[in-house]
Amino acid sequence: MLQATPFSSRPALPRPLWTLGLGAVLLLSACASRPPESAPTSTAPVTATPAVPQVAAPPAPGTGAANPEAGFARWVEGFKASARRAGISEATLQAAFDEVQFLPQLIELDRAQPEFNRPVWEYLDRAITPQRVANGQRKLQQVRAEADAAAARYGVPAPILAGIWGMESDFGRNYGSTPVIDALANLGYEGRREAWARGELLAALKILQNGDIDRAHMIGSWAGAMGQTQFMPTVFLAHAVDADGDGRRDIWASMADVMASTAQFLARSGWQPGQPWGGEVVLPPGFDLARADGEFKQSSEQWAAEGLRGPGGAALPVLAQAAVFLPAGAHGPAFLIGPNFKVILRYNNATSYALGVALLAQQLDGGPAVQAAWPRDLQPLSRSQTRALQTALNQRGFDSGTPDGLMGPATREAVRRYQRSAGLVPDGYPTLELLQSLQP
């Protein structure tokens, strides 16, 4: 094993502007195991993190107190007492909290809920530009040895690793500038997700205590996601890899560690080596769109026998179990997706994100962009309109779950059931026209 390099002599890390999202250009909502919302739609915080001891504490005083900075200081002292009982040393606590800051703007960001949902084509337009693809190809060549080593070890292709790298931090250009300790302490004090934040903060302290990184270099997004592929601390403890042999797991400055850690996460999440994620397809006339729910599965051969083809008549990607996926409904492109597409969703359970990773990886590897046109004339529903849609579906007996303004699987299935009952194309895609048809 190589001698560990002291932190003081390490290369300076980039210090990008503090941003709302995880990439200044994309403003993405994605990161590995992002904190769950009040009504969680992502499985990553549950399935992608190890069991980290949850430390009991009195309720946070909240930012509405007369003196929130004093309340924050009290919360930190209470947490430090619990962390001591969990085995965190006094030296680690001092290093972590001696300069901790109350950041009210971070709490405002955490509580903010955007009203307008971005359609998938707008998301992809911003995520996969010609400039980004060209830059990503150059960046991938620069780290080709590290990416290929991780691919050989874990079975996850280098372009997929680069796709996540690009989506999460714009190939290392922007992975946040907020101290992770400060971010998680503020989220814990705010109280809305205190149990989650306390577990992540304790994990961050363990990382400091293990010597993988020091506080000054442990920076990330305002939500506490760290490094070039945005691991939460609990994910780091479970999946980060010391691939360069220097005695530290460094997802900030060591590209060997970045690529190996990301690959191990995907491999442990079920990545099937040698299988494609899927690909774009053309549906035959008269295809039953009720089966294009992303869940009904059969082999590529069976889909081909029904008339599905790749663009220009190309063969379908070879998959033993594949589903048809219509991210923009009946009027947009169609994709055949396999198990590895679902694995990408374990990184961030948003289909736009998973499709962005897959398509960016495809183009980084010299493949084509999406061939079919997106239905850009369709107006996406706002969050309040989506809540109204969910409420109307529930009132009609089509259970969409608790109205939250988010289009999850339950809402899409409720839309399909309503569409079938009304003699409409059952593509599960919400439109303003559909909402109007449900309202009196």
XYZ file of C-alpha atoms in Angstrom, residues 32-33 48-50 52 200 203-204 206-208 210-213 218 224-242 247-252 257-258 261 264-265 268:
48
model
C -27.333 9.125 -4.590
C -29.713 8.630 -1.712
C -28.860 2.139 -0.753
C -27.669 2.913 2.741
C -26.288 0.714 5.516
C -26.367 3.577 10.758
C -26.224 11.030 7.828
C -21.995 8.767 9.235
C -20.124 11.921 8.159
C -17.327 8.391 11.102
C -15.821 9.283 7.729
C -13.811 12.077 9.369
C -11.667 7.095 9.733
C -9.358 9.615 8.066
C -10.839 9.315 4.563
C -11.152 13.111 4.266
C -15.620 17.326 2.846
C -25.292 16.791 2.088
C -24.390 14.774 -1.023
C -20.641 14.577 -1.447
C -17.982 14.332 -4.088
C -17.918 13.929 -7.837
C -20.741 11.399 -7.975
C -22.648 12.777 -4.972
C -22.739 10.056 -2.322
C -24.579 10.627 0.918
C -22.370 9.780 3.930
C -24.189 6.507 4.705
C -23.780 5.444 1.070
C -20.104 6.355 1.300
C -19.627 4.140 4.358
C -21.301 1.224 2.589
C -19.909 1.529 -0.927
C -16.898 3.846 -1.223
C -13.707 2.124 -2.407
C -10.013 2.884 -1.928
C -5.404 4.227 2.495
C -8.309 6.641 1.983
C -11.588 6.503 0.112
C -11.528 9.818 -1.705
C -14.490 10.576 -4.006
C -13.423 14.222 -4.280
C -11.875 6.002 -6.067
C -14.697 7.944 -7.762
C -17.088 3.626 -5.679
C -19.540 -0.804 -6.625
C -22.764 1.000 -5.712
C -24.380 -4.076 -5.354
